[in-house]
Short mmCIF file of C-alpha atoms in Angstrom, two decimals:
data_model
loop_
_atom_site.label_atom_id
_atom_site.label_comp_id
_atom_site.label_asym_id
_atom_site.label_seq_id
_atom_site.Cartn_x
_atom_site.Cartn_y
_atom_site.Cartn_z
CA MET Z 1 -36.16 -29.20 120.07
CA SER Z 2 -38.44 -27.16 117.85
CA ILE Z 3 -37.01 -24.28 115.73
CA PRO Z 4 -38.19 -20.69 116.72
CA LEU Z 5 -40.34 -19.36 114.13
CA HIS Z 6 -38.24 -16.33 113.23
CA ARG Z 7 -35.55 -18.70 112.55
CA LYS Z 8 -37.67 -20.62 110.08
CA PHE Z 9 -38.52 -17.59 108.22
CA LEU Z 10 -34.92 -16.79 108.04
CA TYR Z 11 -33.92 -20.12 106.79
CA SER Z 12 -36.69 -20.17 104.32
CA ALA Z 13 -35.46 -16.64 103.03
CA LEU Z 14 -32.00 -17.84 102.54
CA VAL Z 15 -32.84 -20.47 100.74
CA PHE Z 16 -35.12 -18.79 98.40
CA ILE Z 17 -32.40 -16.23 97.77
CA SER Z 18 -30.06 -18.72 97.12
CA PHE Z 19 -32.49 -20.37 94.34
CA LEU Z 20 -32.88 -17.23 92.73
CA LEU Z 21 -29.03 -16.62 92.73
CA LEU Z 22 -28.57 -19.99 91.13
CA LEU Z 23 -31.26 -19.29 88.96
CA GLU Z 24 -29.71 -16.00 87.74
CA GLY Z 25 -26.34 -17.77 87.39
CA ALA Z 26 -28.13 -20.36 85.24
CA LEU Z 27 -29.85 -18.00 83.05
CA ALA Z 28 -26.36 -15.98 82.66
CA MET Z 29 -24.53 -19.17 81.43
CA VAL Z 30 -27.47 -19.74 78.89
CA SER Z 31 -26.86 -16.45 77.47
CA TRP Z 32 -23.12 -16.68 77.05
CA THR Z 33 -23.70 -20.22 75.55
CA VAL Z 34 -26.30 -19.18 72.79
CA ARG Z 35 -24.27 -16.26 71.91
CA GLY Z 36 -21.15 -18.38 71.81
CA ASN Z 37 -22.61 -20.78 69.68
CA VAL Z 38 -23.91 -18.53 66.89
CA THR Z 39 -21.07 -16.97 64.78
CA THR Z 40 -20.39 -18.40 61.36
CA SER Z 41 -22.44 -21.13 59.89
CA PRO Z 42 -22.08 -23.31 58.29
CA SER Z 43 -18.64 -22.45 56.89
CA ASP Z 44 -15.92 -20.31 58.10
CA VAL Z 45 -15.97 -16.87 56.37
CA ARG Z 46 -12.46 -16.01 55.54
CA ILE Z 47 -10.91 -13.62 52.72
CA THR Z 48 -7.47 -13.26 51.41
CA ARG Z 49 -5.34 -10.22 51.35
CA GLY Z 50 -6.61 -7.98 48.25
CA ALA Z 51 -9.71 -9.99 47.52
CA LEU Z 52 -12.90 -7.50 46.44
CA VAL Z 53 -15.61 -7.18 49.09
CA ILE Z 54 -18.89 -6.22 47.87
CA ALA Z 55 -21.64 -4.74 50.35
CA ILE Z 56 -25.15 -5.26 48.98
CA GLY Z 57 -28.21 -3.92 51.21
CA ASP Z 58 -30.87 -1.51 51.93
CA SER Z 59 -30.85 1.88 53.92
CA VAL Z 60 -29.01 0.38 56.84
CA THR Z 61 -25.99 -0.40 54.26
CA ALA Z 62 -26.36 3.10 52.58
CA GLY Z 63 -25.99 4.48 56.16
CA VAL Z 64 -29.27 6.51 56.16
CA GLY Z 65 -29.60 8.90 59.10
CA ALA Z 66 -25.90 9.08 59.88
CA PRO Z 67 -23.34 11.54 58.85
CA VAL Z 68 -22.02 11.04 55.52
CA GLY Z 69 -19.13 8.63 55.42
CA GLN Z 70 -20.30 7.09 58.69
CA ALA Z 71 -22.03 4.22 57.46
CA TRP Z 72 -20.85 0.71 58.52
CA THR Z 73 -19.24 -0.11 55.15
CA ASP Z 74 -17.69 3.22 55.50
CA HIS Z 75 -15.96 1.88 58.66
CA LEU Z 76 -15.24 -1.31 57.05
CA GLY Z 77 -13.71 0.16 54.01
CA LEU Z 78 -11.22 1.66 56.02
CA LEU Z 79 -10.31 -1.52 58.24
CA LEU Z 80 -10.02 -3.52 54.91
CA ARG Z 81 -7.94 -0.76 53.16
CA LYS Z 82 -5.36 -1.66 55.37
CA ARG Z 83 -5.27 -4.99 54.14
CA ASP Z 84 -5.19 -3.72 50.47
CA THR Z 85 -8.74 -5.06 50.07
CA PRO Z 86 -11.10 -2.66 48.40
CA LEU Z 87 -14.82 -2.59 49.06
CA GLN Z 88 -17.74 -1.55 46.92
CA ARG Z 89 -20.97 -0.80 47.99
CA ILE Z 90 -24.28 -1.28 46.43
CA ALA Z 91 -27.21 -0.06 48.52
CA LEU Z 92 -30.80 1.59 47.89
CA PRO Z 93 -32.69 2.88 50.57
CA GLY Z 94 -35.85 1.01 50.65
CA ALA Z 95 -34.78 -1.92 48.78
CA GLY Z 96 -36.03 -5.39 49.38
CA ILE Z 97 -34.91 -8.86 48.54
CA ASP Z 98 -36.09 -8.50 44.77
CA PHE Z 99 -33.28 -5.67 44.51
CA LEU Z 100 -30.78 -8.78 44.41
CA ALA Z 101 -32.20 -9.37 40.66
CA GLY Z 102 -30.83 -6.23 39.17
CA GLU Z 103 -27.76 -4.30 39.74
CA PRO Z 104 -26.14 -6.62 42.29
CA MET Z 105 -26.37 -9.34 39.74
CA ASP Z 106 -24.97 -7.35 36.93
CA ARG Z 107 -22.14 -5.97 39.03
CA VAL Z 108 -21.15 -9.33 40.19
CA GLY Z 109 -21.76 -11.12 36.79
CA GLY Z 110 -19.11 -8.21 35.28
CA LEU Z 111 -16.35 -9.30 37.46
CA SER Z 112 -13.07 -10.84 36.25
CA THR Z 113 -12.59 -14.29 37.37
CA GLN Z 114 -9.12 -12.93 38.70
CA THR Z 115 -10.87 -11.00 41.39
CA PRO Z 116 -12.76 -13.64 43.72
CA PRO Z 117 -15.24 -11.52 45.62
CA THR Z 118 -16.69 -11.79 49.09
CA VAL Z 119 -20.35 -10.47 48.86
CA LEU Z 120 -22.01 -9.52 52.00
CA VAL Z 121 -25.72 -9.36 51.92
CA MET Z 122 -28.08 -7.61 54.60
CA LEU Z 123 -31.37 -7.44 53.07
CA GLY Z 124 -34.96 -8.07 54.35
CA HIS Z 125 -36.22 -5.61 56.66
CA ASN Z 126 -38.00 -3.66 54.08
CA ASP Z 127 -39.90 -6.99 52.94
CA ALA Z 128 -40.91 -7.64 56.47
CA LEU Z 129 -42.22 -3.95 57.41
CA ARG Z 130 -42.37 -0.58 55.49
CA TRP Z 131 -43.21 2.69 56.87
CA ALA Z 132 -44.43 5.61 55.17
CA PRO Z 133 -41.95 8.30 54.18
CA GLY Z 134 -42.70 10.57 57.24
CA ALA Z 135 -42.27 7.70 59.95
CA ARG Z 136 -38.66 9.08 60.64
CA SER Z 137 -39.42 12.64 61.22
CA GLY Z 138 -40.28 12.08 64.63
CA PHE Z 139 -37.01 10.64 65.47
CA GLU Z 140 -35.04 13.56 63.70
CA LYS Z 141 -37.12 15.95 66.14
CA LEU Z 142 -36.27 13.73 68.95
CA ARG Z 143 -32.30 14.03 67.99
CA ARG Z 144 -32.66 17.88 67.98
CA SER Z 145 -33.93 18.24 71.29
CA PRO Z 146 -31.52 17.83 74.20
CA ALA Z 147 -34.54 17.80 76.63
CA ALA Z 148 -36.13 14.91 74.66
CA ARG Z 149 -32.62 12.95 74.30
CA ALA Z 150 -32.25 13.18 77.92
CA ALA Z 151 -35.64 11.84 78.68
CA GLY Z 152 -35.59 9.06 76.23
CA GLY Z 153 -32.24 8.52 74.64
CA GLU Z 154 -29.90 7.72 77.12
CA ALA Z 155 -28.99 3.93 77.72
CA ALA Z 156 -29.01 2.28 80.62
CA GLN Z 157 -25.93 0.78 81.70
CA TRP Z 158 -27.50 -1.96 83.94
CA ARG Z 159 -30.08 -3.90 82.41
CA GLY Z 160 -31.55 -5.50 85.32
CA PRO Z 161 -31.11 -8.99 86.66
CA ARG Z 162 -31.77 -11.70 83.97
CA LEU Z 163 -34.39 -13.33 85.99
CA TRP Z 164 -36.50 -10.19 85.81
CA ARG Z 165 -35.78 -9.68 82.27
CA ALA Z 166 -36.91 -13.10 81.43
CA ILE Z 167 -40.14 -12.99 83.27
CA ARG Z 168 -40.34 -9.69 81.42
CA TRP Z 169 -39.90 -11.01 77.98
CA ALA Z 170 -42.26 -13.97 78.74
CA TRP Z 171 -45.12 -11.72 79.64
CA MET Z 172 -44.55 -9.26 76.52
CA ALA Z 173 -44.56 -12.61 74.37
CA ALA Z 174 -47.85 -13.63 75.88
CA ASN Z 175 -49.36 -10.21 75.22
CA PRO Z 176 -47.56 -8.77 72.31
CA SER Z 177 -48.17 -5.11 71.33
CA ALA Z 178 -46.72 -4.75 68.16
CA PRO Z 179 -48.38 -5.39 64.86
CA ALA Z 180 -47.94 -8.41 63.41
CA VAL Z 181 -45.57 -8.82 60.36
CA VAL Z 182 -44.32 -11.24 57.51
CA ASP Z 183 -44.23 -15.03 58.18
CA THR Z 184 -40.52 -16.27 58.55
CA GLN Z 185 -40.84 -19.14 56.53
CA GLN Z 186 -42.55 -17.41 53.59
CA LEU Z 187 -39.64 -14.31 54.02
CA SER Z 188 -36.78 -17.33 54.11
CA THR Z 189 -38.31 -18.86 50.95
CA GLN Z 190 -38.25 -15.57 49.04
CA MET Z 191 -34.61 -14.96 50.28
CA GLN Z 192 -33.59 -18.37 49.10
CA LEU Z 193 -35.32 -17.62 45.58
CA ARG Z 194 -33.25 -14.36 44.98
CA LEU Z 195 -30.13 -15.35 46.62
CA SER Z 196 -29.73 -18.59 44.84
CA PRO Z 197 -28.48 -17.13 41.56
CA LEU Z 198 -26.39 -14.48 43.40
CA ARG Z 199 -24.73 -17.60 45.24
CA ASP Z 200 -24.01 -19.40 42.09
CA ALA Z 201 -22.58 -16.33 40.31
CA VAL Z 202 -20.32 -15.59 43.26
CA LYS Z 203 -19.11 -19.21 43.40
CA GLU Z 204 -18.23 -18.92 39.57
CA LYS Z 205 -16.06 -15.99 40.13
CA GLY Z 206 -14.13 -18.24 43.05
CA GLY Z 207 -15.86 -15.99 45.75
CA GLN Z 208 -18.18 -16.68 48.72
CA LEU Z 209 -21.60 -15.24 49.78
CA VAL Z 210 -22.26 -14.02 53.18
CA LEU Z 211 -25.18 -13.05 54.71
CA LEU Z 212 -25.60 -10.78 57.54
CA THR Z 213 -28.15 -10.44 60.23
CA TYR Z 214 -29.41 -6.74 61.45
CA LEU Z 215 -29.08 -5.24 65.05
CA VAL Z 216 -32.41 -5.51 66.75
CA PRO Z 217 -33.30 -2.29 68.90
CA GLY Z 218 -34.20 -2.58 72.27
CA GLU Z 219 -37.54 -1.62 74.07
CA PRO Z 220 -38.52 1.90 73.75
CA PRO Z 221 -37.71 3.78 77.04
CA ALA Z 222 -40.41 4.96 79.48
CA GLY Z 223 -41.62 8.38 78.45
CA LEU Z 224 -40.97 7.99 74.81
CA ASP Z 225 -43.71 9.49 72.74
CA PRO Z 226 -46.52 6.80 71.83
CA ASP Z 227 -46.14 6.74 68.17
CA LEU Z 228 -42.16 6.39 68.24
CA ALA Z 229 -42.61 3.87 70.62
CA ASP Z 230 -44.82 1.73 68.50
CA VAL Z 231 -42.59 2.20 65.49
CA ILE Z 232 -39.67 0.76 67.65
CA ARG Z 233 -41.81 -2.44 68.91
CA ALA Z 234 -42.83 -2.87 65.51
CA SER Z 235 -39.38 -2.88 64.18
CA ARG Z 236 -38.22 -5.14 66.80
CA GLN Z 237 -40.54 -7.68 65.95
CA ALA Z 238 -39.99 -7.58 62.21
CA GLN Z 239 -36.38 -7.69 62.67
CA ALA Z 240 -36.50 -10.84 64.85
CA ALA Z 241 -38.62 -12.35 62.24
CA VAL Z 242 -36.07 -11.07 59.16
CA ASN Z 243 -32.94 -12.30 61.13
CA GLN Z 244 -34.54 -15.96 61.68
CA ALA Z 245 -35.35 -15.89 57.94
CA ILE Z 246 -31.90 -15.08 57.18
CA ARG Z 247 -30.44 -17.95 59.64
CA GLN Z 248 -32.60 -20.24 57.79
CA ALA Z 249 -31.84 -19.28 54.48
CA ALA Z 250 -28.36 -19.40 55.11
CA MET Z 251 -28.68 -23.07 56.28
CA GLU Z 252 -30.91 -23.98 53.11
CA LEU Z 253 -28.64 -22.56 50.72
CA ASP Z 254 -25.16 -23.50 52.55
CA VAL Z 255 -23.61 -20.05 52.51
CA ALA Z 256 -21.94 -18.72 55.36
CA ILE Z 257 -23.60 -15.99 57.66
CA ILE Z 258 -22.26 -13.58 60.23
CA ASP Z 259 -24.99 -13.06 63.04
CA LEU Z 260 -24.36 -9.60 63.99
CA GLU Z 261 -27.42 -9.83 66.32
CA ALA Z 262 -25.42 -12.60 68.32
CA ILE Z 263 -22.04 -11.10 68.43
CA VAL Z 264 -22.91 -7.27 68.73
CA ASP Z 265 -24.24 -6.31 72.25
CA VAL Z 266 -27.12 -3.96 72.02
CA PRO Z 267 -28.81 -2.46 75.06
CA MET Z 268 -32.30 -3.74 76.19
CA ILE Z 269 -33.49 -0.32 76.24
CA TRP Z 270 -33.55 1.64 72.78
CA ASN Z 271 -31.43 4.75 72.62
CA LEU Z 272 -29.93 7.55 70.31
CA ASP Z 273 -26.48 6.46 71.10
CA VAL Z 274 -27.06 3.08 69.29
CA PHE Z 275 -29.66 3.63 66.67
CA VAL Z 276 -30.69 7.17 65.18
CA ASP Z 277 -34.39 5.96 64.76
CA HIS Z 278 -36.14 2.49 64.74
CA ILE Z 279 -33.59 0.52 62.92
CA HIS Z 280 -30.67 2.71 61.32
CA LEU Z 281 -27.43 2.75 62.94
CA SER Z 282 -25.46 5.55 65.07
CA PRO Z 283 -22.04 6.28 63.83
CA ARG Z 284 -21.01 4.46 67.13
CA SER Z 285 -22.91 1.33 66.16
CA ALA Z 286 -21.77 1.40 62.59
CA SER Z 287 -18.34 1.28 63.73
CA ARG Z 288 -19.05 -1.49 66.00
CA ILE Z 289 -20.31 -3.85 63.64
CA ALA Z 290 -17.78 -2.89 60.99
CA ALA Z 291 -15.12 -4.14 63.35
CA ALA Z 292 -17.02 -7.39 64.13
CA ILE Z 293 -17.46 -8.24 60.48
CA ASP Z 294 -13.88 -7.68 59.78
CA ARG Z 295 -12.67 -9.74 62.71
CA GLN Z 296 -14.84 -12.43 61.22
CA LEU Z 297 -13.46 -11.95 57.73
CA HIS Z 298 -9.88 -12.45 58.94
CA HIS Z 299 -10.16 -13.96 62.29
CA PRO Z 300 -13.14 -15.98 62.85
CA VAL Z 301 -13.42 -17.06 66.40
CA ALA Z 302 -15.79 -19.40 68.19
CA GLY Z 303 -17.85 -17.26 70.21
CA GLY Z 304 -17.65 -13.98 72.25
CA THR Z 305 -19.81 -10.80 71.83
CA ASP Z 306 -18.62 -7.37 70.78
CA GLN Z 307 -19.11 -5.09 73.95
#
Protein backbone atom coordinates (compact mmCIF):
# COMPACT_ATOMS: atom_id res chain seq x y z
CA MET A 1 0.00 0.00 0.00
CA SER A 2 1.52 3.25 -1.13
CA ILE A 3 1.70 6.31 1.16
CA PRO A 4 -0.16 9.38 -0.15
CA LEU A 5 2.10 12.18 -1.34
CA HIS A 6 0.81 14.71 1.20
CA ARG A 7 1.64 12.31 4.03
CA LYS A 8 5.16 11.86 2.68
CA PHE A 9 5.63 15.62 2.79
CA LEU A 10 4.20 15.72 6.33
CA TYR A 11 6.48 12.93 7.59
CA SER A 12 9.52 14.50 5.93
CA ALA A 13 8.71 17.85 7.52
CA LEU A 14 8.33 16.24 10.96
CA VAL A 15 11.65 14.43 10.60
CA PHE A 16 13.40 17.63 9.46
CA ILE A 17 11.93 19.69 12.32
CA SER A 18 12.91 16.99 14.82
CA PHE A 19 16.45 17.05 13.44
CA LEU A 20 16.65 20.85 13.83
CA LEU A 21 15.36 20.65 17.41
CA LEU A 22 17.91 17.96 18.29
CA LEU A 23 20.69 20.02 16.71
CA GLU A 24 19.58 23.11 18.63
CA GLY A 25 19.62 21.12 21.85
CA ALA A 26 23.09 19.78 21.07
CA LEU A 27 24.40 23.29 20.44
CA ALA A 28 22.90 24.44 23.73
CA MET A 29 24.64 21.61 25.60
CA VAL A 30 27.96 22.46 23.92
CA SER A 31 27.55 26.09 24.95
CA TRP A 32 26.85 25.18 28.59
CA THR A 33 29.72 22.68 28.64
CA VAL A 34 32.26 25.16 27.25
CA ARG A 35 31.21 27.87 29.68
CA GLY A 36 31.17 25.47 32.59
CA ASN A 37 34.70 24.26 31.94
CA VAL A 38 36.36 27.68 31.71
CA THR A 39 36.54 29.36 35.10
CA THR A 40 39.80 29.32 37.03
CA SER A 41 42.90 27.63 35.70
CA PRO A 42 45.39 26.16 36.34
CA SER A 43 44.95 26.64 40.10
CA ASP A 44 42.13 27.78 42.37
CA VAL A 45 41.88 31.47 43.20
CA ARG A 46 41.44 31.91 46.92
CA ILE A 47 42.15 34.79 49.28
CA THR A 48 42.08 34.91 53.05
CA ARG A 49 40.19 37.47 55.09
CA GLY A 50 42.08 40.74 55.32
CA ALA A 51 44.53 39.97 52.50
CA LEU A 52 45.37 42.88 50.19
CA VAL A 53 43.92 42.92 46.65
CA ILE A 54 45.62 45.02 43.97
CA ALA A 55 43.87 45.63 40.64
CA ILE A 56 46.11 46.60 37.72
CA GLY A 57 44.73 47.65 34.36
CA ASP A 58 43.93 50.20 31.69
CA SER A 59 40.90 52.43 31.12
CA VAL A 60 38.47 49.55 31.70
CA THR A 61 39.86 49.11 35.21
CA ALA A 62 39.99 52.89 35.69
CA GLY A 63 36.27 53.11 34.88
CA VAL A 64 36.50 55.40 31.84
CA GLY A 65 33.06 56.30 30.50
CA ALA A 66 31.21 55.46 33.71
CA PRO A 67 30.23 57.88 36.50
CA VAL A 68 32.79 58.43 39.25
CA GLY A 69 32.78 55.54 41.69
CA GLN A 70 31.19 53.11 39.22
CA ALA A 71 34.26 51.25 37.92
CA TRP A 72 34.36 47.49 38.48
CA THR A 73 37.11 48.06 41.04
CA ASP A 74 34.83 50.40 43.01
CA HIS A 75 32.12 47.75 43.14
CA LEU A 76 34.63 45.04 44.03
CA GLY A 77 36.12 47.24 46.75
CA LEU A 78 32.72 47.52 48.41
CA LEU A 79 32.26 43.75 48.34
CA LEU A 80 35.75 43.09 49.71
CA ARG A 81 35.31 45.66 52.46
CA LYS A 82 32.63 43.43 54.00
CA ARG A 83 35.40 40.87 54.58
CA ASP A 84 37.91 43.45 55.86
CA THR A 85 39.89 43.06 52.63
CA PRO A 86 41.36 46.30 51.24
CA LEU A 87 41.66 46.95 47.51
CA GLN A 88 44.18 49.17 45.75
CA ARG A 89 43.79 50.22 42.12
CA ILE A 90 46.69 50.93 39.76
CA ALA A 91 45.06 51.88 36.46
CA LEU A 92 46.15 54.10 33.60
CA PRO A 93 43.87 54.80 30.61
CA GLY A 94 45.69 53.82 27.43
CA ALA A 95 48.11 51.55 29.29
CA GLY A 96 49.48 48.43 27.67
CA ILE A 97 51.47 45.46 28.85
CA ASP A 98 54.63 47.58 29.26
CA PHE A 99 52.84 49.42 32.08
CA LEU A 100 53.69 46.45 34.31
CA ALA A 101 57.38 47.40 34.27
CA GLY A 102 56.71 50.68 36.09
CA GLU A 103 54.42 51.61 38.98
CA PRO A 104 52.84 48.17 39.51
CA MET A 105 56.26 46.55 40.07
CA ASP A 106 57.30 49.35 42.41
CA ARG A 107 54.08 49.06 44.39
CA VAL A 108 54.28 45.29 44.75
CA GLY A 109 58.00 45.40 45.56
CA GLY A 110 57.36 47.85 48.38
CA LEU A 111 54.81 45.68 50.16
CA SER A 112 55.62 44.18 53.52
CA THR A 113 55.93 40.40 53.65
CA GLN A 114 53.13 40.40 56.25
CA THR A 115 50.67 41.48 53.54
CA PRO A 116 50.34 38.69 50.96
CA PRO A 117 48.73 40.34 47.91
CA THR A 118 46.31 38.98 45.38
CA VAL A 119 47.16 40.91 42.23
CA LEU A 120 44.47 41.11 39.53
CA VAL A 121 45.70 42.10 36.06
CA MET A 122 43.46 43.11 33.14
CA LEU A 123 45.70 44.41 30.34
CA GLY A 124 46.20 43.83 26.64
CA HIS A 125 43.42 45.65 24.80
CA ASN A 126 45.58 48.66 23.98
CA ASP A 127 48.37 46.41 22.73
CA ALA A 128 45.99 44.83 20.23
CA LEU A 129 44.09 47.84 18.97
CA ARG A 130 44.39 51.58 19.60
CA TRP A 131 41.96 54.33 18.66
CA ALA A 132 42.42 58.04 18.11
CA PRO A 133 41.35 60.23 21.08
CA GLY A 134 38.13 61.21 19.30
CA ALA A 135 36.95 57.64 18.69
CA ARG A 136 34.64 57.70 21.72
CA SER A 137 32.92 60.99 20.89
CA GLY A 138 30.35 59.28 18.66
CA PHE A 139 29.33 56.91 21.46
CA GLU A 140 29.00 59.82 23.89
CA LYS A 141 26.69 61.55 21.43
CA LEU A 142 24.70 58.33 21.08
CA ARG A 143 24.23 58.14 24.85
CA ARG A 144 22.99 61.71 24.98
CA SER A 145 20.37 61.12 22.29
CA PRO A 146 17.20 59.29 23.49
CA ALA A 147 16.13 58.67 19.90
CA ALA A 148 19.48 57.17 18.96
CA ARG A 149 19.51 55.10 22.13
CA ALA A 150 16.12 53.68 21.27
CA ALA A 151 17.35 52.84 17.77
CA GLY A 152 20.70 51.35 18.66
CA GLY A 153 21.04 50.92 22.37
CA GLU A 154 18.43 48.51 23.61
CA ALA A 155 19.36 44.88 24.18
CA ALA A 156 17.40 42.07 22.58
CA GLN A 157 16.12 39.73 25.27
CA TRP A 158 16.06 36.72 22.95
CA ARG A 159 19.07 36.26 20.74
CA GLY A 160 17.53 33.81 18.30
CA PRO A 161 18.04 30.06 17.85
CA ARG A 162 21.59 28.88 18.49
CA LEU A 163 21.55 27.13 15.12
CA TRP A 164 20.94 30.44 13.33
CA ARG A 165 23.61 32.15 15.45
CA ALA A 166 26.08 29.38 14.58
CA ILE A 167 25.36 29.75 10.85
CA ARG A 168 25.70 33.53 11.13
CA TRP A 169 28.97 33.21 13.04
CA ALA A 170 30.36 30.83 10.37
CA TRP A 171 29.38 33.25 7.62
CA MET A 172 31.03 36.20 9.38
CA ALA A 173 34.14 34.14 10.10
CA ALA A 174 34.43 33.37 6.39
CA ASN A 175 33.76 37.01 5.47
CA PRO A 176 35.42 39.14 8.18
CA SER A 177 34.65 42.86 8.05
CA ALA A 178 36.86 44.05 10.91
CA PRO A 179 40.49 45.02 10.28
CA ALA A 180 43.28 42.65 11.23
CA VAL A 181 44.71 43.09 14.71
CA VAL A 182 47.73 41.84 16.61
CA ASP A 183 48.88 38.23 16.34
CA THR A 184 47.71 36.24 19.36
CA GLN A 185 50.96 34.34 19.83
CA GLN A 186 53.01 37.52 19.61
CA LEU A 187 50.80 39.25 22.18
CA SER A 188 50.93 36.26 24.52
CA THR A 189 54.73 36.21 24.33
CA GLN A 190 54.83 39.91 25.16
CA MET A 191 52.48 39.33 28.10
CA GLN A 192 54.62 36.52 29.46
CA LEU A 193 57.74 38.67 29.24
CA ARG A 194 56.19 41.47 31.30
CA LEU A 195 54.13 39.32 33.65
CA SER A 196 56.94 36.97 34.65
CA PRO A 197 58.79 39.49 36.90
CA LEU A 198 55.50 40.57 38.47
CA ARG A 199 54.54 36.94 39.13
CA ASP A 200 57.89 36.32 40.84
CA ALA A 201 57.59 39.50 42.93
CA VAL A 202 54.07 38.57 44.03
CA LYS A 203 55.16 35.03 44.96
CA GLU A 204 58.06 36.45 46.95
CA LYS A 205 55.49 38.34 49.03
CA GLY A 206 53.50 35.16 49.56
CA GLY A 207 50.70 36.26 47.25
CA GLN A 208 49.19 35.18 43.93
CA LEU A 209 48.87 36.67 40.46
CA VAL A 210 45.47 36.38 38.77
CA LEU A 211 44.82 37.32 35.13
CA LEU A 212 41.41 38.60 34.04
CA THR A 213 39.91 38.46 30.57
CA TYR A 214 37.79 41.29 29.19
CA LEU A 215 34.12 41.21 28.30
CA VAL A 216 33.65 41.06 24.53
CA PRO A 217 31.00 43.36 23.03
CA GLY A 218 28.25 41.90 20.87
CA GLU A 219 27.61 42.65 17.22
CA PRO A 220 26.58 46.25 16.42
CA PRO A 221 22.80 46.58 16.14
CA ALA A 222 21.10 47.27 12.83
CA GLY A 223 20.80 50.98 12.15
CA LEU A 224 23.85 52.00 14.18
CA ASP A 225 26.11 54.65 12.65
CA PRO A 226 28.50 52.81 10.28
CA ASP A 227 31.60 54.39 11.83
CA LEU A 228 30.56 53.27 15.31
CA ALA A 229 29.65 49.83 13.98
CA ASP A 230 33.16 49.48 12.50
CA VAL A 231 34.71 50.40 15.85
CA ILE A 232 32.64 47.76 17.63
CA ARG A 233 33.49 45.07 15.06
CA ALA A 234 37.20 45.83 15.29
CA SER A 235 37.03 45.77 19.09
CA ARG A 236 35.29 42.40 19.02
CA GLN A 237 38.03 40.94 16.88
CA ALA A 238 40.78 42.53 18.97
CA GLN A 239 39.25 41.40 22.24
CA ALA A 240 38.93 37.81 21.07
CA ALA A 241 42.67 37.82 20.29
CA VAL A 242 43.53 39.50 23.59
CA ASN A 243 41.51 37.07 25.70
CA GLN A 244 43.06 34.11 23.95
CA ALA A 245 46.53 35.58 24.56
CA ILE A 246 45.65 36.06 28.25
CA ARG A 247 44.55 32.43 28.58
CA GLN A 248 47.72 31.23 26.90
CA ALA A 249 49.90 33.45 29.09
CA ALA A 250 48.20 32.16 32.24
CA MET A 251 48.87 28.59 31.17
CA GLU A 252 52.52 29.22 30.28
CA LEU A 253 53.21 31.20 33.48
CA ASP A 254 51.25 28.75 35.66
CA VAL A 255 49.15 31.51 37.22
CA ALA A 256 45.43 31.64 37.92
CA ILE A 257 42.89 33.17 35.59
CA ILE A 258 39.34 34.42 36.08
CA ASP A 259 37.84 34.15 32.62
CA LEU A 260 35.19 36.86 32.73
CA GLU A 261 34.27 36.29 29.09
CA ALA A 262 33.25 32.75 30.02
CA ILE A 263 31.40 33.40 33.28
CA VAL A 264 29.66 36.75 32.65
CA ASP A 265 26.99 36.60 30.00
CA VAL A 266 26.96 39.40 27.38
CA PRO A 267 24.16 39.87 24.80
CA MET A 268 25.10 39.03 21.22
CA ILE A 269 23.91 42.50 20.18
CA TRP A 270 25.91 45.45 21.53
CA ASN A 271 23.87 47.86 23.61
CA LEU A 272 24.36 50.84 25.92
CA ASP A 273 23.13 48.95 28.96
CA VAL A 274 26.25 46.77 28.82
CA PHE A 275 28.94 48.97 27.24
CA VAL A 276 29.16 52.75 27.18
CA ASP A 277 31.21 52.51 23.98
CA HIS A 278 33.21 49.87 22.09
CA ILE A 279 34.80 48.28 25.19
CA HIS A 280 34.27 50.33 28.37
CA LEU A 281 31.75 48.99 30.85
CA SER A 282 28.45 50.44 31.95
CA PRO A 283 27.91 50.68 35.74
CA ARG A 284 25.63 47.62 35.51
CA SER A 285 28.31 45.54 33.78
CA ALA A 286 30.96 46.79 36.20
CA SER A 287 28.81 45.62 39.11
CA ARG A 288 28.25 42.22 37.51
CA ILE A 289 31.92 41.47 36.85
CA ALA A 290 32.83 42.70 40.34
CA ALA A 291 30.36 40.20 41.78
CA ALA A 292 31.77 37.45 39.53
CA ILE A 293 35.35 38.21 40.63
CA ASP A 294 34.32 38.32 44.27
CA ARG A 295 32.69 34.90 43.98
CA GLN A 296 35.81 33.45 42.36
CA LEU A 297 38.08 34.97 44.99
CA HIS A 298 36.11 33.52 47.88
CA HIS A 299 34.00 30.67 46.53
CA PRO A 300 35.42 29.23 43.26
CA VAL A 301 32.86 27.14 41.43
CA ALA A 302 33.13 24.53 38.71
CA GLY A 303 30.86 26.22 36.20
CA GLY A 304 27.91 28.45 35.43
CA THR A 305 27.53 31.97 34.10
CA ASP A 306 26.59 35.24 35.68
CA GLN A 307 23.30 36.47 34.27
